Coordinates of C-alpha atoms in Angstrom, one line a residue:
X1 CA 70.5 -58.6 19.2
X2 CA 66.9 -57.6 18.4
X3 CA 65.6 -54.3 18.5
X4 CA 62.3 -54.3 16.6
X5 CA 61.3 -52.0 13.9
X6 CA 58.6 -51.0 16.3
X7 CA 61.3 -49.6 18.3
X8 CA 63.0 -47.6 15.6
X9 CA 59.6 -46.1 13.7
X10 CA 57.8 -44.3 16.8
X11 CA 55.0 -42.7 16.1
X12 CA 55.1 -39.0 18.0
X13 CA 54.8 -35.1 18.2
X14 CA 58.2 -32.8 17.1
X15 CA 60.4 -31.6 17.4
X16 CA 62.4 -33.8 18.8
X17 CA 62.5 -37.4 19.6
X18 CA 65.4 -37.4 21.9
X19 CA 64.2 -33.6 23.5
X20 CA 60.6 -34.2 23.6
X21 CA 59.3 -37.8 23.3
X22 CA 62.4 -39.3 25.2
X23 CA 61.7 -36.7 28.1
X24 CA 57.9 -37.8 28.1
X25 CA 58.4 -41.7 28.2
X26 CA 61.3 -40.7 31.0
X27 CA 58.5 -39.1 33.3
X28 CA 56.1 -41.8 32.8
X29 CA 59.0 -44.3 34.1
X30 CA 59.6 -42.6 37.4
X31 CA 56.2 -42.6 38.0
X32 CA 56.2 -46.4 37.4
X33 CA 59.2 -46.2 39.6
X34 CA 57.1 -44.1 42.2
X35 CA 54.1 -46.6 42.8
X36 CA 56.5 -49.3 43.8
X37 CA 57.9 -46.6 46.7
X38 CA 55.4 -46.7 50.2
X39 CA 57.7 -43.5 51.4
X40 CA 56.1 -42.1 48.8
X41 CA 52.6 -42.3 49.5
X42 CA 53.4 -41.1 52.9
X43 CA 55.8 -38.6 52.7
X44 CA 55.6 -37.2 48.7
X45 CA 54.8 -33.2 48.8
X46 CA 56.7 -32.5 45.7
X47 CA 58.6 -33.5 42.4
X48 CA 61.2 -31.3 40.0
X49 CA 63.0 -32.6 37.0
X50 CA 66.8 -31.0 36.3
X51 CA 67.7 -31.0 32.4
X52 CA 71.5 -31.7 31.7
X53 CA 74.0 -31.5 28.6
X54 CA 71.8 -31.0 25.1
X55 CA 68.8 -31.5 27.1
X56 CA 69.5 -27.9 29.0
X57 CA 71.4 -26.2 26.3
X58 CA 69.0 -26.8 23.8
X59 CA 65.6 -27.7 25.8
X60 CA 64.0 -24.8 25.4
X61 CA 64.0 -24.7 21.5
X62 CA 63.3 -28.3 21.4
X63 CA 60.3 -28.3 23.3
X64 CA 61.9 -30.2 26.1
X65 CA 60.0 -28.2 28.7
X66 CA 56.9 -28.4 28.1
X67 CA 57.3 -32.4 27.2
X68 CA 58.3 -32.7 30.3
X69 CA 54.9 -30.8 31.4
X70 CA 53.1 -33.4 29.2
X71 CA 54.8 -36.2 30.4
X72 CA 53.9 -35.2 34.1
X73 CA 50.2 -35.0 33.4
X74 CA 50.7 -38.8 32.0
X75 CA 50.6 -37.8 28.2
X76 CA 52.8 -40.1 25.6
X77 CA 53.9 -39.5 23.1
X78 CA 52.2 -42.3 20.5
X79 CA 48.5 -40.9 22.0
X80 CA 48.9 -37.2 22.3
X81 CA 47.1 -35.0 19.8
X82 CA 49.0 -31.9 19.4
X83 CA 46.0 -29.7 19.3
X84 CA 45.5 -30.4 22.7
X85 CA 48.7 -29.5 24.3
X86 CA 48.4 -25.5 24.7
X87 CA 45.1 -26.3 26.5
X88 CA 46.7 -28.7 28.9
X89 CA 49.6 -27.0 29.4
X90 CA 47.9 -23.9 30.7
X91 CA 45.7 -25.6 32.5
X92 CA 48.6 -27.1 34.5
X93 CA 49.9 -24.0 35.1
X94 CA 47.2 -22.9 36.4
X95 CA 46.8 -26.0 38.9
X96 CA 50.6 -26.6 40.2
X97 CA 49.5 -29.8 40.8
X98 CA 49.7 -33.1 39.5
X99 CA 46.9 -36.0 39.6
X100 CA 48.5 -39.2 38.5
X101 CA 47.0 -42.8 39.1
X102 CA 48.5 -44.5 42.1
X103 CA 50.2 -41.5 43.1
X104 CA 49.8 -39.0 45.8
X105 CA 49.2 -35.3 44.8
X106 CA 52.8 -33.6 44.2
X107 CA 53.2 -30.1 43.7
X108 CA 54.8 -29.1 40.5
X109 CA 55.2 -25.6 39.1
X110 CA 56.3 -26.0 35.5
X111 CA 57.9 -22.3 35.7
X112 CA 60.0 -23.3 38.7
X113 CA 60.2 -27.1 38.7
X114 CA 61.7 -27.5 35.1
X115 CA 65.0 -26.6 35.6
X116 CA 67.4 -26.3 33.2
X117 CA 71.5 -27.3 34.6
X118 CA 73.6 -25.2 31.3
X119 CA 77.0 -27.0 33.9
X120 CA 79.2 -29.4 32.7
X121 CA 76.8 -32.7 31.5
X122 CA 76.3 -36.1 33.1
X123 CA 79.0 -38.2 32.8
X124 CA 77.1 -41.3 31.6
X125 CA 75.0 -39.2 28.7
X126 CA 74.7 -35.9 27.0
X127 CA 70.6 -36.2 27.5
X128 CA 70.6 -36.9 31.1
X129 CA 67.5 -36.0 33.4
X130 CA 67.2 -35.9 37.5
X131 CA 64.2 -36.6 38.9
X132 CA 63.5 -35.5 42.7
X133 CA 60.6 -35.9 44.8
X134 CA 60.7 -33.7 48.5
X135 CA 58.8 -34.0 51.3
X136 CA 57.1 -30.8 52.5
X137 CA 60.2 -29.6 54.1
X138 CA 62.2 -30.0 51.7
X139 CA 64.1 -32.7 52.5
X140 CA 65.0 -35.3 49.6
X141 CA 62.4 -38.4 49.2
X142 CA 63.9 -40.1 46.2
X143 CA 66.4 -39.1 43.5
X144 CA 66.5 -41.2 40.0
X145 CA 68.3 -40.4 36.9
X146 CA 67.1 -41.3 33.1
X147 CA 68.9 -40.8 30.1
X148 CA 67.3 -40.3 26.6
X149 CA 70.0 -41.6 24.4
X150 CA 68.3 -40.9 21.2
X151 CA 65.3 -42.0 18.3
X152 CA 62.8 -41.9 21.9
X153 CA 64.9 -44.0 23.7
X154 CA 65.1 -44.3 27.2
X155 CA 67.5 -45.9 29.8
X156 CA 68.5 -45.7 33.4
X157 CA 71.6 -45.5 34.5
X158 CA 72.4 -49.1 35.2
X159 CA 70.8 -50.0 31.8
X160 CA 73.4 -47.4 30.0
X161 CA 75.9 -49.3 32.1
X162 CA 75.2 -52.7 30.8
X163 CA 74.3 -51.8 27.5
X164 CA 73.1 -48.4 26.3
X165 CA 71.1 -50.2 22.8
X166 CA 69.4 -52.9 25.0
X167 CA 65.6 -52.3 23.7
X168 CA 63.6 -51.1 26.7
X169 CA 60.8 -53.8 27.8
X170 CA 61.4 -57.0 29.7
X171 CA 63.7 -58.5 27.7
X172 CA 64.0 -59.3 23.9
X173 CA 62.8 -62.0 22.2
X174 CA 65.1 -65.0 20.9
X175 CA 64.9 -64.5 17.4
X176 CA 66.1 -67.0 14.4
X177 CA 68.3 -64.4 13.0
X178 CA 70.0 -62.3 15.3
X179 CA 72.4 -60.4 13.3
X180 CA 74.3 -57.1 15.0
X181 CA 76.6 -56.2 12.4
X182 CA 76.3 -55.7 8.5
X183 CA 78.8 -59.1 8.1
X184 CA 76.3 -61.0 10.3
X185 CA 73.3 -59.9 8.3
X186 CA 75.1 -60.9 4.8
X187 CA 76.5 -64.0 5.9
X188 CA 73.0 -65.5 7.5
X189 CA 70.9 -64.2 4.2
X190 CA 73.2 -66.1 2.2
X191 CA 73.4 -69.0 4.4
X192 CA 69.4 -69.1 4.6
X193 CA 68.9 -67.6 1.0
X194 CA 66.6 -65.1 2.9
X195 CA 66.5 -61.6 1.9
X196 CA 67.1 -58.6 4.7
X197 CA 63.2 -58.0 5.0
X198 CA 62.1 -61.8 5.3
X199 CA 65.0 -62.2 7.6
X200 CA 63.3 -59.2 9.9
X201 CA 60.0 -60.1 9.2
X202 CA 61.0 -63.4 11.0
X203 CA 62.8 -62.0 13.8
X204 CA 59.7 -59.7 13.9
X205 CA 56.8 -62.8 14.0
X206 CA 59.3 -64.0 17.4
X207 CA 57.0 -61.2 19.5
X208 CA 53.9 -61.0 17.2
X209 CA 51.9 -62.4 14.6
X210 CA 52.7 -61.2 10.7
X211 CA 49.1 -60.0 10.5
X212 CA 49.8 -57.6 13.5
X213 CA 53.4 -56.7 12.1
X214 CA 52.0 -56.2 8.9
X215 CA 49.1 -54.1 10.3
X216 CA 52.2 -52.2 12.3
X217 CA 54.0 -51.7 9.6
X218 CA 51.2 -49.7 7.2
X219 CA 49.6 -48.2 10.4
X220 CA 53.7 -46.3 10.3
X221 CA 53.5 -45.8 6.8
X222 CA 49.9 -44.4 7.2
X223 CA 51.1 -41.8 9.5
X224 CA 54.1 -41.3 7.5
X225 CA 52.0 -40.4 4.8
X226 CA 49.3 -38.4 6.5
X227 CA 52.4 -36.2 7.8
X228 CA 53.5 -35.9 4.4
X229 CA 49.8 -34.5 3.4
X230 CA 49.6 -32.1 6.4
X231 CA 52.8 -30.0 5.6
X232 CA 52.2 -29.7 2.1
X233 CA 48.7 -28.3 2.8
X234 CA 50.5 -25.7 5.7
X235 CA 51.2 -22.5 5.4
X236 CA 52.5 -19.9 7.8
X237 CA 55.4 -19.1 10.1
X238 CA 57.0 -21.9 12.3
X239 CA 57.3 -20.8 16.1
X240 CA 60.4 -20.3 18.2
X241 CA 61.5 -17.2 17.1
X242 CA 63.2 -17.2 13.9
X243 CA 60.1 -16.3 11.9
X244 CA 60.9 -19.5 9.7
X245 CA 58.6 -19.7 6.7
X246 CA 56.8 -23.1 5.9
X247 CA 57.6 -23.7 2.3
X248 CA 56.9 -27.2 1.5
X249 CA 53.1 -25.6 0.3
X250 CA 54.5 -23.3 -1.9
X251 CA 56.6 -25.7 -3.4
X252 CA 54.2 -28.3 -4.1
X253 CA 51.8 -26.5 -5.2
X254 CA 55.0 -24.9 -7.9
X255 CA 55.4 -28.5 -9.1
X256 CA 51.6 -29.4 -9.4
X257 CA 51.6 -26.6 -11.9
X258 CA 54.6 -27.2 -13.5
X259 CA 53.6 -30.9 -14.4
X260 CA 50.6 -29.5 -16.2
X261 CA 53.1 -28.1 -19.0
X262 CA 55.1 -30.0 -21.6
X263 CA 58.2 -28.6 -20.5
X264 CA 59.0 -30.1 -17.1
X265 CA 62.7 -30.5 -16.3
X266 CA 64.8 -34.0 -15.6
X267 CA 65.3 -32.9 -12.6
X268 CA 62.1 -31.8 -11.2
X269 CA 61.8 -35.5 -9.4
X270 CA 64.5 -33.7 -7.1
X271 CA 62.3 -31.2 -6.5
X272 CA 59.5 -33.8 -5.0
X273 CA 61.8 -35.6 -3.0
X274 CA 62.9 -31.9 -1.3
X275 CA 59.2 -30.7 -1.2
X276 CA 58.3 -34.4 0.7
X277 CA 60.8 -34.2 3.3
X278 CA 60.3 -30.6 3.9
X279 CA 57.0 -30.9 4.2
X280 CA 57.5 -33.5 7.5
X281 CA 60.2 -32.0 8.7
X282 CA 58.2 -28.3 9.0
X283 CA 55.2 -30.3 10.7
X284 CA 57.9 -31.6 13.1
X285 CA 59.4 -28.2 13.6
X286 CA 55.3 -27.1 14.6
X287 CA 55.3 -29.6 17.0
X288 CA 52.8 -32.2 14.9
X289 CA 52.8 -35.8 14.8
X290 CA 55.3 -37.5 13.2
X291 CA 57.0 -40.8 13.1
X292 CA 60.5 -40.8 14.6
X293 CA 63.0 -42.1 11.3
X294 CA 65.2 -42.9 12.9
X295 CA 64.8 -39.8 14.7
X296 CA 62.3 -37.1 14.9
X297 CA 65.3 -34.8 13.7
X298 CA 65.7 -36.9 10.8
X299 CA 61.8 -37.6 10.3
X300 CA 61.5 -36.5 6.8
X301 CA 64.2 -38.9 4.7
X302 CA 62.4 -41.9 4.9
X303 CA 59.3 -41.4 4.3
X304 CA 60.2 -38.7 1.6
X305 CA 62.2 -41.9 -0.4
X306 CA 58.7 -43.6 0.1
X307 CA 56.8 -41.5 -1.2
X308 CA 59.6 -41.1 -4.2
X309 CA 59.0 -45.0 -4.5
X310 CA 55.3 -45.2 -4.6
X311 CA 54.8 -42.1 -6.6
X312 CA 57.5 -42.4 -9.2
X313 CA 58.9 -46.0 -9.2
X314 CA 56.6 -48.3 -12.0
X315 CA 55.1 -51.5 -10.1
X316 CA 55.7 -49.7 -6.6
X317 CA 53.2 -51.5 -4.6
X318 CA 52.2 -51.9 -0.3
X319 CA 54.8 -55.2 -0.4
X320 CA 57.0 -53.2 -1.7
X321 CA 56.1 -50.3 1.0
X322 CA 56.8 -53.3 4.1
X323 CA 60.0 -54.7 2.4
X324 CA 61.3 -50.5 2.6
X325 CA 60.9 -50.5 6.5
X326 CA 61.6 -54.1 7.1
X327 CA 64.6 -53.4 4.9
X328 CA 65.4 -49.9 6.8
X329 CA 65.0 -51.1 10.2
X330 CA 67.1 -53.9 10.2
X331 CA 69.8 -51.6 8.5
X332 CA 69.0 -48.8 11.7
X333 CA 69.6 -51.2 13.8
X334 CA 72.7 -52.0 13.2
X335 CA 73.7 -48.6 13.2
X336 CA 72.5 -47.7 16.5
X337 CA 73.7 -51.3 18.4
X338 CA 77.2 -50.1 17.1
X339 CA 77.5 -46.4 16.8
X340 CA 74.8 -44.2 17.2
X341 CA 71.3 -42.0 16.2
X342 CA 71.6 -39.4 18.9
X343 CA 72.4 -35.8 17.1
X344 CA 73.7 -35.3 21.0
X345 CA 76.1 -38.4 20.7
X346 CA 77.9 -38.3 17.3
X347 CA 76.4 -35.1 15.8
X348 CA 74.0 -35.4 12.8
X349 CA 75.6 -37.8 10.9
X350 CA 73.8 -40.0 13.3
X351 CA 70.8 -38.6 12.5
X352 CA 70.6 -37.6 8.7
X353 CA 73.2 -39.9 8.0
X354 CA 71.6 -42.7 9.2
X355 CA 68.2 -42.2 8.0
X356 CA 69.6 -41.6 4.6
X357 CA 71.3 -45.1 4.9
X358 CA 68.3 -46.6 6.0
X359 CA 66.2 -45.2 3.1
X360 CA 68.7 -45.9 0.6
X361 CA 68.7 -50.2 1.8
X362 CA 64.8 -50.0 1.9
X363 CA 64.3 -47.8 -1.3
X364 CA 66.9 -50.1 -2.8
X365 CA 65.3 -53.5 -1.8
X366 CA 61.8 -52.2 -2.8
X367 CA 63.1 -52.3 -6.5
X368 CA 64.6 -55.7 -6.0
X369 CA 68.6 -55.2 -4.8
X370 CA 69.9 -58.5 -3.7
X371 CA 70.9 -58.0 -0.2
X372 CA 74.9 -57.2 -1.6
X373 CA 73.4 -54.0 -2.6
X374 CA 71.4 -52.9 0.1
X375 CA 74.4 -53.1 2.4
X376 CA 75.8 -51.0 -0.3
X377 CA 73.2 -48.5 -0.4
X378 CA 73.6 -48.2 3.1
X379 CA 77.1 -47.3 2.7
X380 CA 77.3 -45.0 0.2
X381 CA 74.8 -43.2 2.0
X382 CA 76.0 -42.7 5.4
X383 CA 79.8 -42.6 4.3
X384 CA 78.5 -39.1 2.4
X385 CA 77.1 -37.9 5.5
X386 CA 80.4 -38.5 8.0
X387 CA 81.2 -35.5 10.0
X388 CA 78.2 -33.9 9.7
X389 CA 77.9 -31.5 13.0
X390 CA 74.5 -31.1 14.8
X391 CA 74.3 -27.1 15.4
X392 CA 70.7 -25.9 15.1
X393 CA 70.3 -21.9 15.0
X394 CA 68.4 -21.1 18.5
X395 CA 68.0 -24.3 19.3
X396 CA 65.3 -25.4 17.1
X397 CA 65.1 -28.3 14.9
X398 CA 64.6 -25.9 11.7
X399 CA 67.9 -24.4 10.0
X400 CA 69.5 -26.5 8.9
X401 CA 67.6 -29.5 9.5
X402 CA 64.7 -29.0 7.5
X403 CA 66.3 -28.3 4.3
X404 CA 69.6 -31.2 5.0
X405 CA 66.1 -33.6 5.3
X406 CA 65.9 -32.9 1.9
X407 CA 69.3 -33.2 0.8
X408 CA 69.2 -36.6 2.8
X409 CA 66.8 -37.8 0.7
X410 CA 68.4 -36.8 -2.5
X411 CA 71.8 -38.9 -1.0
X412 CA 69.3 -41.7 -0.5
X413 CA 67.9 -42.1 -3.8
X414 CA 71.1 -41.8 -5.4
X415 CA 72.9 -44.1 -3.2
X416 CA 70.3 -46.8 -4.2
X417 CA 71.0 -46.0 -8.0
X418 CA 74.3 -46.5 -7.7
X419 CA 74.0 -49.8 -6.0
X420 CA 71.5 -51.4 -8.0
X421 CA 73.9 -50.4 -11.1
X422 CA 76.4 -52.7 -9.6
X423 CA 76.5 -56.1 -8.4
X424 CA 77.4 -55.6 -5.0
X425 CA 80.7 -55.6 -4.2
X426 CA 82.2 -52.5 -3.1
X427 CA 85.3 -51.1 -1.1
X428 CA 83.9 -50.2 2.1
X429 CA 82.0 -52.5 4.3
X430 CA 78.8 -50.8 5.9
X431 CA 80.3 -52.0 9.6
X432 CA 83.2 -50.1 8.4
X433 CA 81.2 -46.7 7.6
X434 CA 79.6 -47.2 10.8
X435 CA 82.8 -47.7 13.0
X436 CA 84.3 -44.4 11.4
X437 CA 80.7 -42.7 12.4
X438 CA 81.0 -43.3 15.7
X439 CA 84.9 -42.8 16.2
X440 CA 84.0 -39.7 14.5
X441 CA 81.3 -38.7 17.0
X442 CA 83.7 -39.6 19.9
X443 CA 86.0 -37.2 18.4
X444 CA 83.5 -34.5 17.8
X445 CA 83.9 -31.2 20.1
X446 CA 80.9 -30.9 22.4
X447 CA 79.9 -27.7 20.9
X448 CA 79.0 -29.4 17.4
X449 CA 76.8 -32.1 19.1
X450 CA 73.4 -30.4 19.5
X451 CA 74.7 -27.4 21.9
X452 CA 74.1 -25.1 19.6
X453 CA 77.6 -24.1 21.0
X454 CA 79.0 -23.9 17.4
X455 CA 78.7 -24.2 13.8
X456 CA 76.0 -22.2 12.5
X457 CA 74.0 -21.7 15.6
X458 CA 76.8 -19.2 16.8
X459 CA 77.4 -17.6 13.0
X460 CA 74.4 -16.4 11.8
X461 CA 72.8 -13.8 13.2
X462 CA 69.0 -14.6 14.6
X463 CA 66.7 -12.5 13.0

C-alpha cells in the first residue's frame, strides 16, 4: 500500500476538496477519456455534467458548480489563481462554448448544463458525477461516471470497484515499507529501528529523489504558511449568504497586543492555535488557495499545529517541519486505506478527526515521540472526534467548520502532550479507533453526512 504524501497534501482553491477540486480533476479525466474516442471528433455537439448525493445537495454552497465550469475550461486545481476565476467564469458564460486541446468544440451552458440530481444518490458513492456528450440531435455519444471519494480524489467506477484508496496514476511504486495498518507501521519501525518519517521518506525516495521530496515537502509547508498569512491579514464578510464575518484578523491582531503586556494569560497559546486554523479555514471558505489536510474541509488543523510548533516549540526547526508531514501522511494514510476522509462517507470525523490525528503523530514526532507515541497521538486524537456529523448551515464549509478547525487543533496539541508524557502503551490501538470510525460512518444516517439534511444545517435559522 503506498499512497504518497503528495497525494494526501494537495495544494488547491476552497472550499472544498471533495466538491470543488475533486469535480475539477473529474472533468479533466473525461476529457482524457474523450481524445481516445474518434465518435467523438465526428459526432460531439455537446457535453452536460449531472451532480449526485452531497455533490447535488450541497454543490451549490460548495462551489461545486462553478468547479465544474473551471474544470471544463481545463483549469486544475494546483495551477489556478483564484483571482482569476470570476473573470473566466463570465467569460464562459458569455461563450457557451468550450475550446479544449484535442477536442472538438462542445456546447456547454453552465446555467443549463450543470445539473444538479437532489434523487436518491449513486449507489457506488455519495459524490458521484455523470458525464454526457450528445450529438446535435440529441442523441447520447458517450456516458462516463466519476466519483470524488474525498481529500481530491478521484475514481471511476471500476477503480471504486476494485479498490476505492488505490492512488490514481499508473500504478504505485514497490516501496521497502509498505505498511496499511497502524500494527504494520509499528512492527516494521521496530524491526528496522526506523522511525515513522524515515520509513515514509523511503517509501517516498521509491518515485523520486529526497532532494525533490524534500523540495515537495517545504513547497506544502510554504503554501501552508502563506495561507496562514493571508487570512490573518483579511477582513470582511465571507460569501454564500450567511453574512459570516472573517475573524481570524481581529483575533490576531487581539493577541499581538496582548503579548506587548506583562499580563498574558496560560492560555493565550490556545488562542494562537484557534486564530491559525481560523485563519485557513476562512481563506478556504473565500474560495483561496489552500492545501487540502487531509481535506480542504479540514485544511486549517495541520498546518495550525505547525505553526504552534515552529512558533512556540524551543529548537523547532525545517527537519522538524518534514518529519511533521512525513509523520502525518503516513498516519493519513492509514486512515483513509481503512476507513475514510470523505465528510460525505463517515461524516466529519473523517475529516476533522482525521486531520487532528494526523497533526497530533507529526506535532508529536517533531518533538522527538518514539514511534509508540505517535500511534498514540493518533489515537487519542481521532478517538475524541468519533461521531462527529458533517452538517454545514447552507451548505457552506463555514459554521461549524471553521471554528471545529480550531477546536481540532486544540485536540491535536493535546493529544501529543499526553502521549509524549507516556511511554507508549495505551489501551486502544489506532487500527482500532479507526475501525470504530468507519463502522461508525457506515452507521451514520445520510442526513448527517454532508446533506445538510440534519444537525445544525436544519436547526438554526439562516440569517
Amino acid at each position: 500500500m503506498f499512497i504518497s504524501v503528495f497525494d494526501i497534501f494537495k495544494i488547491g482553491i476552497g472550499p472544498s476538496s471533495s466538491h470543488t477540486i475533486g469535480p475539477m480533476v473529474a472533468v479533466n479525466r473525461y476529457f482524457d477519456r474523450l481524445r481516445g474516442l474518434p465518435e467523438i471528433e465526428h459526432r460531439g455537439s455537446k457535453i452536460t455534467v449531472t451532480l449526485h448525493g452531497s455533490l447535488a445537495f450541497t454543490g451549490k454552497g460548495h462551489a461545486t458548480d462553478r468547479a465544474v465550469c473551471l474544470g471544463m475550461l481545463g483549469a486544475l486545481p494546483q495551477d489556478l489563481d483564484p483571482d482569476r476565476v470570476d473573470p473566466m467564469l463570465t467569460a464562459l458564460s458569455e461563450r457557451k462554448k468550450l475550446d479544449i486541446d484535442g477536442l472538438p468544440n462542445l456546447a456547454f451552458d453552465p446555467d443549463t448544463d450543470v445539473i444538479f440530481d437532489y434523487g436518491p444518490p449513486l449507489p457506488l458513492h455519495a459524490n458521484g458525477m455523470t458525464f454526457k456528450v450528445l450529438d446535435g440531435t440529441g442523441q447520447m455519444v458517450d456516458e462516463f461516471v466519476f466519483y470524488s471519494i474525498g481529500g481530491g480524489f478521484v475514481v471511476t467506477e471500476s477503480e471504486l470497484r476494485n479498490t476505492k484508496n488505490t492512488p490514481i496514476g499508473d500504478g504505485a511504486p514497490e516501496v521497502p515499507f509498505p505498511f496499511k495498518s497502524a500494527k504494520e507501521m509499528l512492527d516494521m519501525g521496530q524491526k528496522a529501528n526506523c522511525t515513522i518519517a524515515h520509513m515514509k521518506m523511503e517509501n517516498e525516495c521509491a518515485a523520486q529523489a529526497k532532494a525533490e521530496v524534500e523540495k515537495g515537502l517545504d513547497l506544502l509547508w510554504s503554501a501552508m504558511d502563506s495561507c496562514i498569512n493571508r487570512g490573518i491579514s483579511q477582513q470582511g464578510i465571507l460569501p454564500g449568504g450567511l453574512k459570516v464575518k472573517r475573524r481570524a484578523s481581529d483575533i490576531y491582531q487581539k493577541l499581538i497586543r496582548e503579548g506587548r503586556t506583562n499580563r498574558p494569560f496560560e492560555h493565550t497559546v490556545v488562542d494562537w492555535l484557534g486564530v491559525y486554523a481560523m485563519a485557513v479555514n476562512e481563506e478556504n471558505a473565500a474560495g483561496g488557495k489552500v492545501v487540502t489536510a487531509p481535506t480542504n474541509g479540514a485544511a486549517g488543523v495541520i498546518p495550525a499545529v505547525m505553526r504552534y510548533y515552529l512558533d512556540h516549540c524551543p529548537d523547532a526547526d525545517q527537519a522538524g517541519i518534514r518529519t511533521f508531514l512525513l509523520t502525518a501522511a503516513a498516519i493519513g494514510g492509514i486512515i483513509k486505506t481503512n476507513a475514510s476522509i470523505s465528510g460525505a462517507e463517515v461524516g466529519c470525523q473523517g475529516e476533522v478527526g482525521s486531520a487532528s490525528a494526523m497533526a497530533a503523530a507529526g506535532l508529536c514526532a517533531a518533538l522527538g515521540g518514539t514511534n509508540e507515541q505517535i500511534e498514540n497521538a493518533a489515537e487519542i486524537a481521532l478517538e475524541h472526534h468519533l461521531g462527529m456529523t458533517c452538517d454545514p448551515i447552507a451548505g457552506l464549509v463555514q459554521v461549524p467548520c471553521i471554528e471545529r478547525n480550531a477546536l481540532g487543533a486544540v485536540k491535536a496539541v493535546t493529544a501529543a502532550s499526553l502521549a509524549l508524557r507516556g511511554d507508549g502503551s495505551h489501551f486502544v490501538p489506532l487500527d482500532g479507533c479507526i475501525e470504530t470510525m468507519r463502522q461508525t460512518g457506515m452507521d451514520m444516517m445520510e442526513q448527517y453526512k454532508e446533506t445538510s439534511q440534519g444537525g445544525l444545517a436544519v436547526n438554526i435559522v439562516e440569517c
